[in-house]
């Protein structure tokens, strides 16, 4: 038995040191030098240095003056993240979707995009399709007293179109731009 | 489907298939101890490991010694991981001061990672310290994949060698697979992922004040290094609870492509490694064609199914499009379905969309991929040794049909080999049907389902299929963290792992001992389209038909009830 025990135990320890300690430490060292922003969670700071969130984690925007992200089954909880796990056949899904559609529906805009009615897989989806954002423009424009075209332009500028994936807009970044725009409109002191 | 969807499919197959012949040859050279371009860097480390562990690299094992070494190593790894998980509250690198796991959850988690399953009945960011993730889980992610690779090359040697008593040295195979086979690719992928936005830090969770003034905790950690190996090692256990659906674990469409391709990069390459062992790459191409055909059939079915709007949501106020419940915007339908098919074909088990919310037939293809025994590319090593078992069964049946002694690459298949083959055919039914039926018939365990009707049964069926197939994905609404399911799914995972490994090693030993008969005109060729077709039919018959009744009760019943 000892012919097996010594190599087994030594290799468990050696592999723990190599793959469990040296490997993550090496990745951390390179990552912190090469991509410090991403490696530390893509944190978003304001002008006072306060952390205002992460570019990759959705924030629970409420109220008419903001663009809202995808609904979250876990109420945008970050610890722990979670999904609804509702089956397509679960009556609770159809009930929720139809009730939410009743609230959001605007006849002049047509049916409500699914992205606004369905919860994301992580509950923290930071993105939304341009179409689902366009559906929110009338509400935001009215609340902020901004022209609709200005908001359309804002969404267009913020749209990311990767070669291999659907077009998306980062909702936090969009709302930051929106805040900036409103401040400019109020004070008339911004450049450009 | 849009142009970007086709671009994704094209890029995925290009990344996976183009480097495979080269990578497959690389794995052959590494596992046979030949010099590669990595030898100058890793050679000293490799030899250092042997010296410290007291391993004689030239000394080979017969199959029993090889199996005993494997079992001892995995048992030692299990004990260490079990201890770390239970005691993490007293151990360092635990900035959130998380307590240890309860015994049944720790048992389940430890078995899950040692068997390359990565079934997770817990949520990483809420229950595991950085130390447990690194020293515990990451290590088993590496060595469980390396174990699969070791078993595969033992079988390859068994088929290729003549009148031999040994099948290799487990310690050497394990070390080489880890150091050369997995580490360099992981370093590369981890850095690609950090570039795309995956965190890699030892700092505490961050605290933010949102734009609307609410408090938000942002979980961080050494995520990229662990995610790289969980993809490449076909492990699948996420750093965060929702796995690769989490924006920190898979932040962009590009990270999605890298992680997707990583799932089957090594399993595809290993098909060519086998060809180098038996000095006949035509065999590799025949097997690869069969795997690809099964992959494409499943993929096309799932894509068609998932682009159907859910009839339950029909209303003039709701846009009728492909369902988005449980999916992320940045992946869309194609990026999610391709992942679902790849992760279940390859015994990876990571998810980027919630399988529970997929349309019934999409979920069924996922289950079927696992039920055929994870042979469509499959796990690192495990997929191909599972496929080679089907190849041998196909050869045996072909031999019966034409009335000759069945032989594969000159090795005669006799009573002992066929007994071992049949034993492996019983593994999936035992874990899925017997343990699954037991759980479904006990009121307590059956209460773990969270959806009503046929889908509730699908949840339970999926759990035991995933465990036995060593996949690890889930219909995640299933409340798996109970003592019963923790213990029974752990049992299913052990049956699914050892139920293949031990017969495969025995087979390797018995084939190695045989002399190689010269291949004449009477031999049944195992490299043409005829054989590929036979293999495909046998996999679907043996693997698929066994489970058709259970699928009829689950996803098929759900599909019909929804009125698609």
XYZ file of C-alpha atoms in Angstrom, chain B residues 390-409 411-414 418 421 522-526 530-531 534-535 538:
36
model
C -19.313 2.122 -28.418
C -16.830 1.527 -31.254
C -15.999 -1.874 -29.773
C -19.692 -2.685 -29.339
C -20.288 -1.707 -32.970
C -17.419 -3.960 -34.048
C -18.824 -6.804 -31.968
C -22.306 -6.432 -33.460
C -20.880 -6.145 -36.972
C -18.933 -9.337 -36.281
C -22.144 -11.105 -35.257
C -23.894 -9.909 -38.393
C -21.239 -11.186 -40.794
C -20.452 -14.255 -38.721
C -16.778 -13.664 -37.975
C -14.771 -13.203 -34.797
C -15.011 -9.477 -34.161
C -11.683 -7.680 -34.142
C -10.733 -4.028 -33.830
C -7.410 -2.923 -35.298
C -7.328 -7.121 -31.564
C -9.846 -9.959 -31.192
C -12.837 -9.198 -29.003
C -13.639 -12.244 -26.893
C -17.681 -8.220 -24.320
C -18.432 -3.689 -22.534
C -11.863 -10.429 -44.156
C -11.456 -7.709 -41.549
C -14.362 -5.327 -41.157
C -13.035 -1.855 -42.001
C -13.613 0.612 -39.164
C -20.415 2.591 -43.424
C -18.802 2.110 -40.029
C -23.287 1.900 -37.926
C -21.661 3.540 -34.911
C -25.816 1.951 -32.299
